[in-house]
Coordinates of C-alpha atoms and ligand atoms in Angstrom, one line a residue:
M20 CA 3.6 -38.5 -17.3
S21 CA 3.6 -36.8 -13.3
I22 CA 3.3 -33.5 -13.3
V23 CA 5.5 -30.8 -11.1
V24 CA 4.9 -27.4 -9.9
Q25 CA 7.4 -25.5 -8.7
K26 CA 7.1 -21.7 -6.9
F27 CA 9.4 -19.2 -6.7
G28 CA 9.2 -16.3 -4.6
G29 CA 10.5 -13.0 -4.7
T30 CA 13.9 -13.3 -3.5
S31 CA 13.9 -16.1 -5.6
V32 CA 13.8 -13.6 -8.4
A33 CA 14.7 -10.7 -7.8
D34 CA 17.2 -10.2 -10.4
S35 CA 18.2 -11.3 -14.0
K36 CA 20.4 -14.2 -12.7
K37 CA 18.2 -15.2 -10.7
I38 CA 15.0 -15.5 -12.5
L39 CA 17.7 -18.0 -15.3
A40 CA 18.4 -20.4 -12.2
A41 CA 15.0 -20.8 -11.7
A42 CA 14.5 -21.1 -15.0
R43 CA 17.5 -23.5 -14.8
K44 CA 15.7 -26.4 -11.7
A45 CA 12.2 -26.0 -13.9
I46 CA 14.2 -27.1 -17.5
R47 CA 16.8 -29.9 -14.8
A48 CA 13.2 -31.1 -13.9
Q49 CA 11.4 -31.6 -17.2
K50 CA 14.7 -33.1 -18.5
E51 CA 13.9 -35.7 -15.5
G52 CA 10.7 -36.4 -16.9
H53 CA 8.3 -34.0 -15.1
Q54 CA 5.5 -31.5 -17.1
V55 CA 6.3 -28.2 -14.7
V56 CA 4.6 -25.8 -14.1
M57 CA 6.0 -22.4 -12.3
V58 CA 4.2 -20.2 -9.8
V59 CA 5.4 -17.0 -9.7
S60 CA 6.2 -13.8 -7.3
A61 CA 6.9 -10.1 -8.3
M62 CA 10.9 -9.6 -8.0
G63 CA 11.6 -9.1 -5.2
K64 CA 10.3 -5.9 -2.8
N65 CA 8.4 -4.9 -6.1
T66 CA 4.9 -5.3 -4.3
D67 CA 5.7 -3.1 -1.2
R68 CA 7.4 -0.6 -3.5
L69 CA 3.8 -1.0 -5.3
V70 CA 2.0 -0.6 -2.2
N71 CA 4.1 2.5 -0.7
L72 CA 3.6 4.0 -4.3
A73 CA -0.1 4.2 -3.6
K74 CA 0.2 5.4 0.1
E75 CA 2.2 8.7 -1.3
I76 CA -0.7 9.1 -3.5
T77 CA -4.0 8.2 -1.2
E78 CA -3.9 6.6 2.3
E79 CA -7.2 4.8 1.6
P80 CA -6.8 3.4 -1.9
P81 CA -9.9 1.8 -3.4
A82 CA -9.2 -2.2 -3.2
R83 CA -10.2 -3.3 -6.2
E84 CA -7.5 -0.7 -7.8
M85 CA -4.9 -1.7 -5.6
D86 CA -5.5 -5.1 -7.1
M87 CA -4.8 -3.5 -10.1
L88 CA -1.5 -2.3 -8.9
L89 CA -0.6 -5.3 -7.6
S90 CA -1.0 -7.7 -9.9
T91 CA 1.4 -6.4 -12.3
G92 CA 3.9 -6.8 -9.9
E93 CA 4.1 -11.0 -10.7
Q94 CA 3.0 -10.3 -14.1
V95 CA 6.7 -8.7 -15.0
S96 CA 7.9 -11.7 -13.7
V97 CA 7.0 -14.1 -15.9
A98 CA 7.1 -12.5 -18.4
L99 CA 10.6 -12.5 -17.9
V100 CA 10.9 -16.0 -17.0
A101 CA 9.5 -17.2 -19.8
M102 CA 12.0 -14.8 -21.4
A103 CA 14.4 -16.9 -20.1
V104 CA 13.9 -20.6 -20.6
H105 CA 13.5 -19.9 -24.1
S106 CA 17.1 -18.5 -24.0
L107 CA 18.1 -21.6 -22.5
G108 CA 16.3 -23.0 -25.7
H109 CA 13.2 -25.0 -24.1
E110 CA 9.4 -23.4 -24.3
A111 CA 7.9 -21.8 -22.3
I112 CA 4.7 -20.1 -22.2
S113 CA 3.0 -17.5 -19.7
L114 CA 0.1 -17.0 -18.2
T115 CA -1.6 -14.2 -15.9
G116 CA -4.6 -15.4 -13.1
A117 CA -7.0 -14.3 -15.3
Q118 CA -5.5 -16.7 -18.8
I119 CA -5.2 -19.5 -16.8
G120 CA -8.9 -19.7 -16.1
I121 CA -8.5 -18.6 -11.8
V122 CA -11.9 -17.1 -10.8
T123 CA -11.9 -15.8 -7.2
D124 CA -14.6 -13.8 -5.5
S125 CA -14.8 -10.5 -5.3
T126 CA -13.1 -9.7 -2.5
H127 CA -10.2 -7.4 -3.1
T128 CA -6.9 -7.7 -1.9
K129 CA -8.2 -11.0 0.6
A130 CA -9.9 -13.0 -3.0
R131 CA -10.6 -16.6 -1.9
I132 CA -10.1 -18.9 -5.0
R133 CA -13.3 -20.1 -6.5
S134 CA -12.6 -22.6 -9.2
I135 CA -9.2 -22.7 -11.9
S136 CA -9.7 -24.6 -15.2
S137 CA -7.0 -26.8 -15.6
E138 CA -7.2 -27.2 -19.8
R139 CA -5.1 -23.9 -20.6
I140 CA -2.7 -25.2 -18.1
Q141 CA -3.0 -28.6 -19.5
Q142 CA -2.9 -28.8 -23.3
A143 CA 0.5 -26.2 -22.6
L144 CA 2.2 -29.0 -21.3
D145 CA 1.0 -31.7 -23.4
D146 CA 2.9 -29.5 -26.0
G147 CA 5.7 -29.7 -24.6
K148 CA 5.1 -26.0 -22.8
I149 CA 7.0 -25.7 -19.0
V150 CA 3.8 -23.1 -17.7
I151 CA 5.0 -20.1 -15.8
A152 CA 1.9 -18.8 -14.2
A153 CA 1.3 -16.0 -12.4
G154 CA 1.1 -16.4 -8.2
F155 CA -1.6 -14.0 -6.3
Q156 CA -3.8 -13.5 -8.7
G157 CA -6.4 -14.2 -10.3
I158 CA -10.1 -12.6 -11.7
D159 CA -13.5 -12.3 -10.4
E160 CA -17.0 -13.1 -11.9
S161 CA -17.1 -9.9 -13.3
F162 CA -13.3 -9.9 -15.5
N163 CA -11.6 -7.8 -12.4
I164 CA -7.9 -8.2 -11.4
T165 CA -8.2 -9.7 -7.5
T166 CA -5.2 -10.5 -6.2
L167 CA -5.0 -13.8 -3.2
G168 CA -3.5 -11.4 0.0
R169 CA -0.2 -10.4 0.8
G170 CA 2.2 -14.2 0.2
G171 CA 0.1 -15.0 -1.7
S172 CA 1.5 -17.2 -4.5
D173 CA 1.8 -20.0 -2.4
T174 CA -1.5 -20.5 -2.3
T175 CA -1.9 -20.2 -6.0
A176 CA 0.9 -23.1 -6.2
V177 CA -0.4 -25.8 -4.0
A178 CA -4.4 -24.6 -5.5
L179 CA -2.9 -25.6 -8.9
A180 CA -0.8 -28.4 -7.6
A181 CA -4.5 -29.9 -6.6
V182 CA -6.0 -28.9 -9.5
L183 CA -3.0 -30.2 -11.7
G184 CA -3.2 -33.9 -9.3
A185 CA 0.4 -32.6 -9.6
D186 CA 3.0 -35.4 -7.7
S187 CA 3.8 -32.6 -6.0
C188 CA 4.1 -28.8 -4.8
E189 CA 7.9 -27.3 -4.5
I190 CA 8.5 -24.0 -2.6
Y191 CA 11.5 -22.3 -3.5
T192 CA 12.3 -19.3 -1.3
D193 CA 15.6 -17.9 1.0
V194 CA 14.9 -20.3 3.4
D195 CA 16.5 -23.9 3.0
G196 CA 12.8 -25.6 4.9
I197 CA 10.5 -24.7 7.7
Y198 CA 11.9 -23.8 11.3
T199 CA 11.5 -24.3 14.4
T200 CA 10.9 -20.4 14.3
D201 CA 11.7 -18.2 12.8
P202 CA 15.6 -18.0 11.7
R203 CA 16.0 -14.4 11.6
V204 CA 14.7 -13.7 15.1
V205 CA 15.9 -16.5 16.7
P206 CA 18.9 -17.6 15.0
E207 CA 19.2 -21.0 16.9
A208 CA 16.0 -22.5 15.4
R209 CA 16.7 -25.5 13.4
R210 CA 15.1 -26.9 10.5
V211 CA 12.4 -29.7 10.5
T212 CA 12.9 -32.9 7.5
Q213 CA 8.5 -32.7 8.4
I214 CA 6.1 -31.0 9.3
S215 CA 1.7 -32.1 9.9
Y216 CA -0.6 -30.0 7.5
D217 CA -2.4 -29.2 10.8
E218 CA 1.1 -27.9 13.2
M219 CA 1.9 -26.0 9.9
L220 CA -1.5 -24.5 9.7
E221 CA -1.2 -23.6 13.4
L222 CA 1.9 -22.1 13.0
A223 CA 1.6 -20.0 9.1
S224 CA -1.7 -18.5 11.0
A225 CA 0.0 -17.9 14.2
G226 CA 2.5 -15.6 12.4
A227 CA 5.4 -18.3 10.4
G228 CA 5.3 -16.0 7.3
V229 CA 7.3 -18.5 6.1
M230 CA 4.2 -20.0 4.0
H231 CA 0.5 -18.6 3.3
N232 CA -1.8 -20.7 5.5
R233 CA -4.3 -20.6 3.2
S234 CA -1.9 -22.9 0.7
I235 CA -1.8 -25.4 3.5
E236 CA -5.5 -25.7 4.0
F237 CA -5.9 -26.4 0.5
A238 CA -2.7 -29.0 0.8
K239 CA -4.3 -30.8 3.5
K240 CA -8.4 -30.8 1.5
F241 CA -7.1 -32.6 -1.3
S242 CA -3.9 -33.7 0.4
V243 CA -0.9 -31.8 -1.8
P244 CA 2.4 -33.1 -0.6
V245 CA 3.9 -29.4 -0.2
H246 CA 8.3 -29.2 -0.4
V247 CA 9.7 -26.5 0.5
R248 CA 13.4 -26.1 0.1
S249 CA 15.7 -22.9 -0.9
S250 CA 15.9 -21.9 -4.5
F251 CA 19.6 -21.4 -4.1
S252 CA 21.4 -24.4 -2.2
D253 CA 20.5 -28.3 -3.4
N254 CA 19.7 -28.8 1.3
P255 CA 16.8 -31.3 1.0
G256 CA 14.8 -28.8 2.7
T257 CA 11.0 -29.8 4.3
M258 CA 7.7 -32.0 3.9
I259 CA 4.5 -31.0 5.0
T260 CA 2.6 -33.9 4.6
T261 CA 0.1 -35.9 6.5
E262 CA 2.4 -36.7 9.3
P263 CA 4.4 -34.6 11.8
E264 CA 8.0 -34.9 12.3
A265 CA 7.7 -36.5 15.7
F266 CA 5.3 -37.6 18.2
S267 CA 7.3 -37.7 21.3
Q268 CA 7.7 -34.0 21.6
P269 CA 4.4 -31.4 22.9
V270 CA 5.7 -29.2 20.5
C271 CA 6.5 -29.1 17.3
G272 CA 7.3 -25.0 16.1
A273 CA 6.8 -21.6 17.9
A274 CA 5.9 -18.3 15.8
M275 CA 4.6 -14.4 16.6
L276 CA 2.3 -12.2 15.2
K277 CA 4.3 -9.3 16.6
N278 CA 1.9 -7.3 14.7
E279 CA -1.4 -7.2 16.9
A280 CA -3.8 -4.9 18.8
R281 CA -6.2 -5.9 22.2
L282 CA -9.9 -4.7 22.2
S283 CA -11.8 -5.4 24.8
V284 CA -15.3 -4.1 25.4
L285 CA -16.4 -3.4 28.9
G286 CA -19.3 -4.2 30.7
V287 CA -21.8 -6.2 27.6
P288 CA -24.9 -7.5 29.1
D289 CA -24.7 -10.5 29.9
R290 CA -26.9 -12.1 27.7
P291 CA -27.2 -15.2 24.4
G292 CA -26.8 -12.6 21.1
A293 CA -24.7 -9.3 22.9
A294 CA -21.7 -11.0 21.4
I295 CA -22.8 -11.8 18.4
T296 CA -24.2 -7.9 17.6
L297 CA -20.3 -6.8 18.7
F298 CA -19.0 -9.5 16.3
S299 CA -20.9 -9.6 13.2
K300 CA -20.3 -5.6 13.0
I301 CA -16.7 -6.4 12.9
A302 CA -17.2 -9.1 10.2
A303 CA -18.9 -6.5 8.6
K304 CA -15.7 -4.8 7.8
N305 CA -13.9 -7.8 6.9
V306 CA -11.5 -8.2 9.5
A307 CA -10.7 -11.2 11.0
M308 CA -10.7 -11.6 15.2
D309 CA -8.0 -13.4 17.0
M310 CA -8.3 -14.7 21.0
I311 CA -11.1 -13.9 21.7
V312 CA -11.7 -13.8 25.5
Q313 CA -14.9 -13.3 27.1
N314 CA -15.3 -13.4 31.1
V315 CA -18.5 -13.3 32.8
G316 CA -18.6 -10.3 35.5
A317 CA -20.6 -9.9 38.4
G318 CA -23.4 -8.0 38.2
G319 CA -24.7 -9.6 34.9
R320 CA -22.2 -7.9 32.6
A321 CA -19.6 -9.0 30.5
D322 CA -15.6 -8.5 29.4
I323 CA -15.4 -9.2 26.1
S324 CA -11.8 -9.3 25.4
F325 CA -10.7 -9.9 21.3
T326 CA -6.8 -9.2 19.1
V327 CA -6.8 -8.0 15.3
F328 CA -3.4 -7.1 13.1
H329 CA -2.6 -4.3 13.9
D330 CA -3.4 -3.1 10.2
D331 CA -7.3 -3.5 11.2
L332 CA -7.4 -1.3 14.1
P333 CA -9.0 1.5 12.8
K334 CA -11.3 -0.2 11.0
T335 CA -12.2 -2.0 14.1
L336 CA -12.4 0.4 16.3
K337 CA -15.3 2.1 14.1
A338 CA -17.2 -0.7 14.4
V339 CA -16.4 -1.4 18.3
E340 CA -17.7 2.1 18.9
E341 CA -20.9 1.3 17.0
A342 CA -21.1 -2.1 19.2
V343 CA -20.3 -0.4 22.3
W344 CA -23.5 2.2 21.7
E345 CA -25.6 0.0 20.6
L346 CA -25.1 -2.3 23.2
K347 CA -25.4 -0.2 26.4
A348 CA -22.1 -1.7 27.2
E349 CA -20.0 0.3 30.0
R350 CA -16.6 1.3 27.9
Y351 CA -14.1 0.1 25.9
N352 CA -9.4 -0.1 25.6
Y353 CA -7.3 -0.9 23.5
D354 CA -3.8 -1.7 24.1
D355 CA -2.1 -1.1 20.2
Q356 CA 1.8 -2.4 21.2
V357 CA 1.2 -6.0 22.1
S358 CA 2.2 -9.3 20.7
K359 CA 1.4 -12.6 20.2
I360 CA 3.3 -15.3 21.1
S361 CA 2.0 -19.3 20.2
V362 CA 3.3 -22.7 20.5
V363 CA 2.2 -25.7 18.2
G364 CA 2.4 -29.8 18.4
L365 CA 0.0 -32.7 17.3
G366 CA 2.1 -33.8 20.8
M367 CA 0.9 -31.8 23.1
A368 CA -2.8 -33.0 22.6
T369 CA -2.1 -36.2 24.2
Q370 CA 0.7 -34.2 27.3
T371 CA -0.1 -32.6 30.4
G372 CA 2.3 -30.0 31.5
V373 CA 3.2 -28.2 27.8
A374 CA 1.2 -24.7 29.5
E375 CA 2.3 -24.7 33.0
K376 CA 6.0 -24.9 31.3
M377 CA 5.3 -21.8 28.6
F378 CA 4.0 -20.1 31.5
R379 CA 6.6 -20.5 34.3
A380 CA 9.5 -19.9 31.2
L381 CA 8.1 -16.5 30.9
G382 CA 7.2 -15.7 34.4
E383 CA 11.0 -16.3 35.5
K384 CA 12.2 -13.6 32.8
G385 CA 9.9 -10.9 34.5
I386 CA 7.7 -11.7 30.9
N387 CA 4.1 -10.7 31.4
I388 CA 1.1 -12.0 30.0
L389 CA -1.7 -10.2 28.6
M390 CA -4.3 -13.1 27.8
I391 CA -4.2 -17.2 27.0
T392 CA -6.1 -19.1 24.9
T393 CA -5.6 -23.1 24.7
S394 CA -6.9 -25.0 21.7
Q395 CA -5.8 -28.9 21.2
I396 CA -2.7 -27.8 19.7
K397 CA -1.5 -24.5 20.4
I398 CA -1.2 -22.2 23.1
S399 CA -0.8 -19.1 22.3
V400 CA -0.2 -15.6 24.5
L401 CA -0.5 -11.9 24.3
V402 CA 2.8 -10.3 26.0
A403 CA 3.7 -6.7 25.4
R404 CA 5.6 -6.0 21.8
E405 CA 8.1 -4.8 23.0
N406 CA 9.0 -8.2 25.0
A407 CA 8.0 -10.2 21.9
A408 CA 11.3 -11.7 20.4
D409 CA 12.8 -12.3 24.2
A410 CA 9.3 -13.8 24.9
L411 CA 9.1 -16.1 21.6
R412 CA 13.7 -17.2 22.1
V413 CA 12.6 -18.4 25.7
V414 CA 9.8 -20.2 24.4
H415 CA 11.9 -22.0 21.9
Q416 CA 14.7 -22.8 24.4
T417 CA 12.4 -24.1 27.2
F418 CA 11.2 -26.3 24.7
S419 CA 14.5 -27.6 23.5
L420 CA 13.4 -27.3 19.8
E421 CA 16.9 -26.3 18.4
N422 CA 16.9 -30.2 19.4
E423 CA 16.4 -32.7 16.9
P424 CA 13.9 -35.2 18.3
P425 CA 13.9 -38.9 17.9
P426 CA 12.4 -40.1 14.8
A427 CA 8.5 -40.3 13.7
K428 CA 6.9 -43.7 14.1
A429 CA 5.7 -44.2 10.7
I430 CA 1.7 -44.4 10.9
G431 CA 0.3 -46.3 7.8
T432 CA -2.4 -43.7 6.3
G433 CA -2.3 -43.5 2.6
S434 CA -5.3 -44.7 1.9
G435 CA -7.8 -43.2 4.8
E436 CA -5.9 -39.6 3.6
R437 CA -6.5 -40.4 -0.1
S438 CA -10.6 -41.3 0.2
R439 CA -10.3 -37.9 2.7
A440 CA -9.0 -36.4 -0.2
V441 CA -11.7 -37.7 -2.5
A442 CA -14.6 -36.9 0.0
A443 CA -13.3 -33.2 0.1
A444 CA -13.2 -33.1 -3.1
D445 CA -16.5 -34.2 -4.0
M446 CA -17.9 -31.7 -1.3
V447 CA -15.9 -28.7 -3.0
A448 CA -16.8 -29.4 -7.1
R449 CA -20.9 -29.6 -4.9
M450 CA -20.1 -26.4 -3.6
Q451 CA -18.4 -24.7 -6.7
G452 CA -15.8 -23.5 -4.3
M453 CA -11.5 -24.8 -3.9
E454 CA -11.8 -22.4 -1.1
N455 CA -15.1 -23.1 0.8
L456 CA -15.6 -24.1 4.6
I457 CA -15.8 -27.6 5.4
I458 CA -16.7 -29.0 8.5
T459 CA -15.7 -32.5 9.1
G460 CA -17.3 -33.5 12.8
I461 CA -18.4 -31.6 15.8
E462 CA -17.8 -33.1 19.2
L463 CA -19.7 -32.5 22.8
D464 CA -17.5 -33.1 25.6
E465 CA -19.8 -33.6 28.8
S466 CA -17.0 -35.0 30.8
E467 CA -15.3 -31.6 32.1
A468 CA -16.0 -29.1 35.0
R469 CA -15.2 -25.2 34.9
V470 CA -13.3 -23.3 37.7
T471 CA -13.2 -19.4 37.5
I472 CA -10.7 -17.6 39.8
V473 CA -11.7 -13.8 39.6
G474 CA -9.1 -10.9 40.2
V475 CA -6.2 -12.7 39.8
P476 CA -3.2 -10.1 40.1
D477 CA -1.8 -9.3 36.4
T478 CA 1.9 -10.0 38.0
P479 CA 4.3 -12.2 35.6
G480 CA 5.0 -16.0 36.9
L481 CA 1.4 -16.3 38.2
A482 CA -0.2 -18.2 35.3
A483 CA 2.6 -20.1 36.1
Q484 CA 2.1 -20.5 39.6
V485 CA -1.7 -21.4 39.3
F486 CA -0.8 -25.0 36.9
E487 CA 1.5 -25.6 38.4
E488 CA 0.0 -25.7 41.8
I489 CA -3.1 -27.5 39.7
A490 CA -0.9 -30.4 37.0
A491 CA 1.3 -31.3 40.7
A492 CA -1.9 -32.7 42.4
G493 CA -1.8 -34.7 38.9
I494 CA -5.2 -32.6 37.2
L495 CA -5.2 -32.9 33.8
V496 CA -6.2 -29.2 32.3
D497 CA -7.8 -28.8 29.2
M498 CA -8.6 -25.4 28.2
I499 CA -7.2 -22.3 29.7
V500 CA -9.0 -18.6 29.2
Q501 CA -7.1 -15.8 30.6
S502 CA -8.9 -12.5 30.4
D503 CA -7.2 -9.3 30.1
G504 CA -6.9 -7.4 33.2
R505 CA -8.9 -5.3 34.1
E506 CA -7.9 -2.3 36.8
G507 CA -4.5 -4.8 36.8
Q508 CA -6.4 -8.1 37.6
A509 CA -7.1 -10.9 35.1
N510 CA -10.2 -13.5 35.5
L511 CA -9.2 -17.4 35.0
S512 CA -10.6 -19.6 33.9
F513 CA -9.9 -23.7 32.7
T514 CA -11.6 -26.8 32.9
V515 CA -10.9 -30.6 34.2
P516 CA -12.0 -33.8 34.1
Q517 CA -15.4 -33.5 36.4
G518 CA -14.2 -35.9 38.8
D519 CA -11.2 -33.7 39.8
L520 CA -13.2 -30.7 40.2
A521 CA -13.5 -30.9 44.5
K522 CA -9.5 -31.4 44.5
S523 CA -9.1 -27.8 42.2
I524 CA -11.6 -26.0 43.9
D525 CA -9.5 -27.0 46.9
I526 CA -6.2 -25.8 45.1
A527 CA -8.1 -22.2 43.5
T528 CA -9.1 -21.8 46.5
T529 CA -5.7 -21.6 48.4
L530 CA -4.6 -19.5 45.6
A531 CA -7.2 -17.3 45.9
D532 CA -6.5 -16.6 49.4
R533 CA -2.5 -16.3 48.2
F534 CA -3.9 -13.7 46.2
G535 CA -6.1 -12.1 47.7
C536 CA -9.1 -12.6 45.2
Q537 CA -12.1 -13.5 46.4
A538 CA -13.7 -17.0 46.3
P539 CA -13.2 -18.9 43.2
T540 CA -15.7 -19.9 41.2
S541 CA -16.9 -23.4 39.9
C542 CA -19.1 -25.1 37.3
P543 CA -19.4 -29.0 38.1
K544 CA -20.4 -30.0 34.8
V545 CA -19.7 -27.8 31.4
A546 CA -20.5 -28.6 28.2
K547 CA -17.4 -28.6 24.8
L548 CA -18.7 -28.1 21.9
I549 CA -16.0 -28.8 19.3
V550 CA -16.5 -27.8 15.8
S551 CA -13.7 -29.4 13.5
G552 CA -12.8 -27.9 10.0
I553 CA -10.6 -26.7 7.1
G554 CA -10.6 -22.7 7.2
M555 CA -11.8 -22.7 10.7
K556 CA -10.3 -19.5 11.2
S557 CA -10.1 -17.8 8.3
H558 CA -13.9 -18.0 7.9
T559 CA -14.6 -15.2 9.9
T560 CA -18.0 -17.0 9.2
V561 CA -17.6 -20.1 11.0
A562 CA -17.0 -18.3 14.4
I563 CA -20.4 -15.8 14.3
R564 CA -22.5 -18.8 13.0
T565 CA -21.8 -21.1 16.2
F566 CA -22.3 -18.3 18.5
Q567 CA -25.8 -16.8 16.5
S568 CA -27.2 -20.5 16.4
L569 CA -26.6 -21.2 19.9
A570 CA -27.6 -17.7 21.4
D571 CA -31.1 -17.7 18.9
V572 CA -32.1 -20.7 20.7
G573 CA -30.7 -18.8 24.3
I574 CA -27.1 -20.7 24.6
N575 CA -25.3 -18.8 26.4
I576 CA -21.6 -19.3 25.9
D577 CA -18.7 -19.3 28.6
M578 CA -15.2 -20.0 27.3
I579 CA -14.4 -19.7 23.4
S580 CA -11.4 -21.0 21.7
T581 CA -10.8 -21.0 17.8
S582 CA -8.2 -22.4 16.1
E583 CA -7.3 -23.4 12.5
A584 CA -8.6 -27.0 12.5
Q585 CA -11.2 -25.9 15.9
I586 CA -13.6 -23.7 17.2
N587 CA -14.0 -24.8 20.8
V588 CA -16.9 -23.2 23.1
V589 CA -17.9 -24.2 26.7
V590 CA -21.3 -23.8 27.7
D591 CA -23.7 -24.9 30.6
G592 CA -23.9 -29.0 31.5
Q593 CA -27.3 -29.1 31.2
K594 CA -27.0 -27.6 27.7
G595 CA -24.8 -30.0 25.7
Q596 CA -27.2 -31.9 24.0
N597 CA -29.0 -29.0 22.8
A598 CA -26.6 -27.4 22.1
L599 CA -25.0 -30.7 19.4
K600 CA -28.0 -30.5 17.5
I601 CA -28.3 -26.8 16.8
L602 CA -24.4 -27.2 15.9
Q603 CA -25.3 -29.5 13.4
Q604 CA -28.4 -28.0 11.9
E605 CA -26.4 -25.5 11.7
F606 CA -23.9 -26.4 9.3
A607 CA -25.5 -29.1 7.2
D608 CA -25.1 -27.7 4.2
V609 CA -20.5 -27.8 4.3
M610 CA -20.4 -30.9 6.6
V611 CA -18.3 -33.5 4.6
Ligands
ADP29 P1 8.7 -15.8 -0.2 O1 9.4 -14.6 -0.8 O2 10.0 -16.9 -0.8 O3 7.4 -16.4 -0.3 P2 8.6 -14.9 2.2 O4 10.0 -13.7 2.7 O5 7.4 -15.3 2.3 O6 9.7 -15.9 0.9 O7 8.8 -16.8 3.5 C1 10.4 -16.8 3.3 C2 10.6 -15.9 5.1 O8 9.7 -16.9 6.1 C3 12.2 -16.8 5.4 O9 12.9 -15.4 5.2 C4 11.9 -16.1 7.2 O10 12.8 -15.0 7.5 C5 10.5 -16.1 7.7 N1 9.9 -17.4 8.1 C6 9.0 -16.9 9.6 N2 9.2 -18.2 9.9 C7 9.7 -19.1 9.5 C8 9.8 -20.9 9.8 N3 9.1 -21.0 11.2 N4 11.0 -21.5 9.1 C9 11.1 -20.3 7.7 N5 11.4 -19.0 8.3 C10 10.6 -19.0 8.6
LIG30 N1 3.4 -10.5 -4.4 C1 2.9 -11.1 -3.6 C2 3.4 -10.7 -2.4 O1 4.7 -9.9 -2.1 C3 2.5 -12.4 -3.3 C4 3.8 -13.5 -3.3 O2 4.9 -12.9 -3.2 O3 3.1 -14.1 -2.6 O4 2.6 -10.8 -1.6
MG31 MG1 5.6 -16.2 1.1

């Protein structure tokens, strides 16, 4: 019999009427012949209320007790939903995370699912009951209650769908699908009919709060089709699957992470392993670094800049202070008033001109770009928070995201995807951890060269000028990294095909003259290593392992970019083969 998982978010169970409506949806699905599992969130803003209550008692509540507290929100909901199903004449059973057997690690407030035992749910379903599962919670091996992180009920739902082999996972929420950006910030945003796992993963981690990013990791790993739709209407919603909505469009969506903080450690001795000292200290505090930019500066010293969630700033500052002291770096500084704007699209991997179009649009609005990082399917810029909403809107307009693209050509995937999912599932079984990291490939690209313009004036429109001139010469730029400005000047590095290096240096030299900065530096052959997988970003150890293993053999990293699906590092061209070998060894335990 087919199984359907239906997840209801906070607004969808905010009061008794809504709870009854949710119960009716489940009953309808059961009448259509499905076995039904409901996953529910805490009612309305209940989780926020509990968080605030805790804060009234203490600024730093113990994480274990936080989980004890927050998990009650979902327990209230499941009981009420089960009562609602009963009142409508059907059988239901509510279950907490522990009762289901959702076993997690012990990282309180950010726990990862290790395993889920499906027997109890399956038995209840076979008995004809609708199962009401508490979202967002689990239990560790010592029976402590844990939670999965804010928004984590999505992850419970998709994970249950995966272990039960459900035919679909329906996410009922207060919007009628996935939009090209948050419709509350940009009203002209458009609902997309379909979006690929990779795009949704990048958007979710870039700030599209509509789905918990780890839920999409599960969906991709186990090929679970996810259907996002409205609790309050029968609109068709959005399918999250293997295929994008369109291949012709370079960009499928834009997102904003409003509350970011940027930190820079200046004058770090430029030797392999220096960055690692800093990164490990931050990872040890359970903080995920987001944009990471490293500049190789003059006199054998480098500047390292990165961003973290604003809430993690106090912890990060402590780590940075320790690292500055230990590394004998010159100093550090930070800016807690910044936001990150990203555009995402599978199409940009094969189309040129996407980055300069974004930079130009921001430049024309007088919005200064503070940092840039790019990966295969995402371009991110850091801007002042006061410009963030404008920037999101401008970028949305520039790529005409409000207009429907021509439909995607259907590409037969089916069996390939399935077998990949089976391979992933095997791997997971071996590793005994459903949310464990999976590396799917490590590649070496030795075809590129690097150009760096040092000391570019840190003013609106500069990046646009550079990349427009490069594009006008027909040169395909791959990675772009712009560092945080030091004394009003930024460093801009990019990679180009080796054959285009001479032309690129000419253009960069003319531009550097015009900007009044020193002659550009370059490297005729760089090696780019591309580590691909699932959970690359949420598993903060991947970046550390990459850096550490290369540092151990004396390989310095020139450029870095991280995304959900990949970590890209650029190293000296002579060291590419060795770096490849080292990374293959390092990740042998998690390769599929
Ligand atoms: P739930 O409580 O159902 O889990 P959330 O509040 O977590 O709901 O997610 C739904 C909200 O996500 C929407 O109300 C919307 O404002 C926001 N959102 C952000 N980005 C997007 C996007 N790209 N598409 C749709 N909604 C988005
Ligand atoms: N109730 C939790 C939260 O508000 C989990 C969820 O709703 O997904 O974050
Ligand atoms: Mg949510």
